[in-house]
């Protein structure tokens, strides 16, 4: 599994990435929205953990562009904006899940794994003969 963590707070981005790597997940980090868009243009990610308030290109716009490109990459929005309205807006923009800060790392990993399972197409049925 490969994950992009798009988070402008360096310590948080690094802590998330290090924790995910300990879980056996390949991780890249983008510190702003423009960098996140460059990463997704070059690499295929199972999940993008996307801070909603990124500099340069806002997280909402990054999410919209992913959806406009018909990307199957799952998006988990991670943000301090945690009202019901914020969550509904984030999901309406195209996020697959929404986790408000502060969060429990174990829950973040569980949500990433669940999203990655949904992005993996089921194997087609096989017909065996003999």
PDB file of C-alpha atoms in Angstrom:
ATOM      1  CA  UNK A   1       0.000   0.000   0.000  1.00  0.00           C
ATOM      2  CA  UNK A   2       1.217   3.499  -0.819  1.00  0.00           C
ATOM      3  CA  UNK A   3      -0.043   6.628   0.939  1.00  0.00           C
ATOM      4  CA  UNK A   4       0.559  10.323   0.356  1.00  0.00           C
ATOM      5  CA  UNK A   5       0.408  12.477   3.487  1.00  0.00           C
ATOM      6  CA  UNK A   6      -0.341  16.076   2.447  1.00  0.00           C
ATOM      7  CA  UNK A   7       0.106  18.100   5.634  1.00  0.00           C
ATOM      8  CA  UNK A   8       1.773  21.498   6.052  1.00  0.00           C
ATOM      9  CA  UNK A   9       2.714  21.052   9.714  1.00  0.00           C
ATOM     10  CA  UNK A  10       6.116  19.398   9.403  1.00  0.00           C
ATOM     11  CA  UNK A  11       6.194  17.646  12.761  1.00  0.00           C
ATOM     12  CA  UNK A  12       2.725  16.188  12.311  1.00  0.00           C
ATOM     13  CA  UNK A  13       3.439  15.079   8.728  1.00  0.00           C
ATOM     14  CA  UNK A  14       6.672  13.416   9.814  1.00  0.00           C
ATOM     15  CA  UNK A  15       5.057  11.724  12.817  1.00  0.00           C
ATOM     16  CA  UNK A  16       2.234  10.347  10.655  1.00  0.00           C
ATOM     17  CA  UNK A  17       4.678   9.152   7.988  1.00  0.00           C
ATOM     18  CA  UNK A  18       6.980   7.467  10.504  1.00  0.00           C
ATOM     19  CA  UNK A  19       4.053   5.746  12.199  1.00  0.00           C
ATOM     20  CA  UNK A  20       2.638   4.512   8.895  1.00  0.00           C
ATOM     21  CA  UNK A  21       6.050   3.196   7.857  1.00  0.00           C
ATOM     22  CA  UNK A  22       6.207   1.219  11.118  1.00  0.00           C
ATOM     23  CA  UNK A  23       2.883  -0.291  10.023  1.00  0.00           C
ATOM     24  CA  UNK A  24       4.516  -1.432   6.773  1.00  0.00           C
ATOM     25  CA  UNK A  25       2.955   1.269   4.600  1.00  0.00           C
ATOM     26  CA  UNK A  26       4.972   3.133   1.947  1.00  0.00           C
ATOM     27  CA  UNK A  27       4.586   6.881   2.514  1.00  0.00           C
ATOM     28  CA  UNK A  28       5.432  10.097   0.686  1.00  0.00           C
ATOM     29  CA  UNK A  29       4.961  13.565   2.201  1.00  0.00           C
ATOM     30  CA  UNK A  30       3.761  16.779   0.556  1.00  0.00           C
ATOM     31  CA  UNK A  31       3.910  19.988   2.596  1.00  0.00           C
ATOM     32  CA  UNK A  32       1.565  22.049   0.401  1.00  0.00           C
ATOM     33  CA  UNK A  33      -1.193  21.540  -2.132  1.00  0.00           C
ATOM     34  CA  UNK A  34       0.977  22.200  -5.185  1.00  0.00           C
ATOM     35  CA  UNK A  35       3.442  19.552  -4.023  1.00  0.00           C
ATOM     36  CA  UNK A  36       0.559  17.130  -3.407  1.00  0.00           C
ATOM     37  CA  UNK A  37      -0.674  17.616  -6.977  1.00  0.00           C
ATOM     38  CA  UNK A  38       2.850  16.990  -8.308  1.00  0.00           C
ATOM     39  CA  UNK A  39       3.047  13.749  -6.321  1.00  0.00           C
ATOM     40  CA  UNK A  40      -0.310  12.413  -7.536  1.00  0.00           C
ATOM     41  CA  UNK A  41       0.606  13.273 -11.130  1.00  0.00           C
ATOM     42  CA  UNK A  42       3.673  11.025 -10.895  1.00  0.00           C
ATOM     43  CA  UNK A  43       2.723   8.242  -8.466  1.00  0.00           C
ATOM     44  CA  UNK A  44      -0.289   6.037  -7.891  1.00  0.00           C
ATOM     45  CA  UNK A  45      -1.505   6.200  -4.299  1.00  0.00           C
ATOM     46  CA  UNK A  46      -4.032   3.962  -2.609  1.00  0.00           C
ATOM     47  CA  UNK A  47      -4.925   6.720  -0.152  1.00  0.00           C
ATOM     48  CA  UNK A  48      -4.161  10.429   0.163  1.00  0.00           C
ATOM     49  CA  UNK A  49      -4.330  11.778   3.718  1.00  0.00           C
ATOM     50  CA  UNK A  50      -5.174  15.374   2.896  1.00  0.00           C
ATOM     51  CA  UNK A  51      -5.073  18.331   5.268  1.00  0.00           C
ATOM     52  CA  UNK A  52      -7.901  20.601   4.242  1.00  0.00           C
ATOM     53  CA  UNK A  53      -6.031  23.854   4.952  1.00  0.00           C
ATOM     54  CA  UNK A  54      -2.916  23.424   2.810  1.00  0.00           C
ATOM     55  CA  UNK A  55      -0.986  26.453   1.537  1.00  0.00           C
ATOM     56  CA  UNK A  56      -0.516  27.282  -2.172  1.00  0.00           C
ATOM     57  CA  UNK A  57      -3.342  25.024  -3.373  1.00  0.00           C
ATOM     58  CA  UNK A  58      -6.086  24.491  -0.774  1.00  0.00           C
ATOM     59  CA  UNK A  59      -6.886  20.905   0.198  1.00  0.00           C
ATOM     60  CA  UNK A  60     -10.427  21.309  -1.151  1.00  0.00           C
ATOM     61  CA  UNK A  61      -9.004  22.154  -4.587  1.00  0.00           C
ATOM     62  CA  UNK A  62      -6.580  19.215  -4.465  1.00  0.00           C
ATOM     63  CA  UNK A  63      -9.520  16.919  -3.719  1.00  0.00           C
ATOM     64  CA  UNK A  64     -11.622  18.456  -6.524  1.00  0.00           C
ATOM     65  CA  UNK A  65      -8.806  17.979  -9.031  1.00  0.00           C
ATOM     66  CA  UNK A  66      -8.377  14.355  -8.019  1.00  0.00           C
ATOM     67  CA  UNK A  67     -12.083  13.800  -8.611  1.00  0.00           C
ATOM     68  CA  UNK A  68     -12.094  15.798 -11.864  1.00  0.00           C
ATOM     69  CA  UNK A  69      -9.295  13.519 -13.095  1.00  0.00           C
ATOM     70  CA  UNK A  70     -11.524  10.555 -12.246  1.00  0.00           C
ATOM     71  CA  UNK A  71      -8.851   9.268  -9.893  1.00  0.00           C
ATOM     72  CA  UNK A  72      -9.724   6.133  -7.935  1.00  0.00           C
ATOM     73  CA  UNK A  73      -7.395   7.240  -5.150  1.00  0.00           C
ATOM     74  CA  UNK A  74      -9.222   7.382  -1.840  1.00  0.00           C
ATOM     75  CA  UNK A  75      -9.044  10.678   0.045  1.00  0.00           C
ATOM     76  CA  UNK A  76      -9.110  10.966   3.827  1.00  0.00           C
ATOM     77  CA  UNK A  77      -9.447  14.611   4.856  1.00  0.00           C
ATOM     78  CA  UNK A  78      -7.613  15.425   8.040  1.00  0.00           C
ATOM     79  CA  UNK A  79      -8.383  18.825   9.499  1.00  0.00           C
ATOM     80  CA  UNK A  80      -8.937  20.931  12.581  1.00  0.00           C
ATOM     81  CA  UNK A  81     -12.281  22.077  11.115  1.00  0.00           C
ATOM     82  CA  UNK A  82     -14.571  19.560  12.765  1.00  0.00           C
ATOM     83  CA  UNK A  83     -18.119  20.882  12.743  1.00  0.00           C
ATOM     84  CA  UNK A  84     -20.801  18.816  11.056  1.00  0.00           C
ATOM     85  CA  UNK A  85     -20.969  21.440   8.306  1.00  0.00           C
ATOM     86  CA  UNK A  86     -17.196  21.134   7.710  1.00  0.00           C
ATOM     87  CA  UNK A  87     -17.479  17.355   7.469  1.00  0.00           C
ATOM     88  CA  UNK A  88     -20.432  17.507   5.093  1.00  0.00           C
ATOM     89  CA  UNK A  89     -18.589  20.027   2.877  1.00  0.00           C
ATOM     90  CA  UNK A  90     -15.434  17.895   2.824  1.00  0.00           C
ATOM     91  CA  UNK A  91     -17.364  14.789   1.875  1.00  0.00           C
ATOM     92  CA  UNK A  92     -19.341  16.773  -0.698  1.00  0.00           C
ATOM     93  CA  UNK A  93     -16.128  17.951  -2.364  1.00  0.00           C
ATOM     94  CA  UNK A  94     -15.168  14.329  -2.900  1.00  0.00           C
ATOM     95  CA  UNK A  95     -13.391  13.091   0.216  1.00  0.00           C
ATOM     96  CA  UNK A  96     -14.070   9.449   1.021  1.00  0.00           C
ATOM     97  CA  UNK A  97     -13.608   9.936   4.755  1.00  0.00           C
ATOM     98  CA  UNK A  98     -13.041  12.791   7.188  1.00  0.00           C
ATOM     99  CA  UNK A  99     -11.064  12.672  10.420  1.00  0.00           C
ATOM    100  CA  UNK A 100     -10.962  15.778  12.647  1.00  0.00           C
ATOM    101  CA  UNK A 101      -7.817  16.777  14.553  1.00  0.00           C
ATOM    102  CA  UNK A 102      -6.794  15.836  17.134  1.00  0.00           C
ATOM    103  CA  UNK A 103      -7.102  12.165  16.269  1.00  0.00           C
ATOM    104  CA  UNK A 104      -5.910   8.823  17.568  1.00  0.00           C
ATOM    105  CA  UNK A 105      -3.173   7.330  15.383  1.00  0.00           C
ATOM    106  CA  UNK A 106      -4.664   3.844  15.667  1.00  0.00           C
ATOM    107  CA  UNK A 107      -7.946   5.150  14.231  1.00  0.00           C
ATOM    108  CA  UNK A 108      -6.098   6.894  11.388  1.00  0.00           C
ATOM    109  CA  UNK A 109      -4.376   3.620  10.440  1.00  0.00           C
ATOM    110  CA  UNK A 110      -7.664   1.703  10.610  1.00  0.00           C
ATOM    111  CA  UNK A 111      -9.387   4.243   8.350  1.00  0.00           C
ATOM    112  CA  UNK A 112      -6.497   4.203   5.856  1.00  0.00           C
ATOM    113  CA  UNK A 113      -6.589   0.401   5.691  1.00  0.00           C
ATOM    114  CA  UNK A 114     -10.374   0.412   5.241  1.00  0.00           C
ATOM    115  CA  UNK A 115     -10.153   2.965   2.415  1.00  0.00           C
ATOM    116  CA  UNK A 116      -7.372   0.989   0.726  1.00  0.00           C
ATOM    117  CA  UNK A 117      -9.517  -2.162   0.823  1.00  0.00           C
ATOM    118  CA  UNK A 118     -12.300  -0.285  -0.941  1.00  0.00           C
ATOM    119  CA  UNK A 119      -9.946   0.958  -3.650  1.00  0.00           C
ATOM    120  CA  UNK A 120      -8.691  -2.525  -4.497  1.00  0.00           C
ATOM    121  CA  UNK A 121     -10.978  -4.108  -7.060  1.00  0.00           C
ATOM    122  CA  UNK A 122     -12.259  -7.534  -6.184  1.00  0.00           C
ATOM    123  CA  UNK A 123     -10.709 -10.344  -8.161  1.00  0.00           C
ATOM    124  CA  UNK A 124     -12.967 -11.590 -10.928  1.00  0.00           C
ATOM    125  CA  UNK A 125     -14.461 -15.024 -10.383  1.00  0.00           C
ATOM    126  CA  UNK A 126     -12.401 -17.852 -11.842  1.00  0.00           C
ATOM    127  CA  UNK A 127     -13.761 -20.802 -13.653  1.00  0.00           C
ATOM    128  CA  UNK A 128     -11.734 -23.978 -13.349  1.00  0.00           C
ATOM    129  CA  UNK A 129     -12.184 -27.007 -15.491  1.00  0.00           C
ATOM    130  CA  UNK A 130     -10.951 -30.529 -14.790  1.00  0.00           C
TER     131      UNK A 130
END
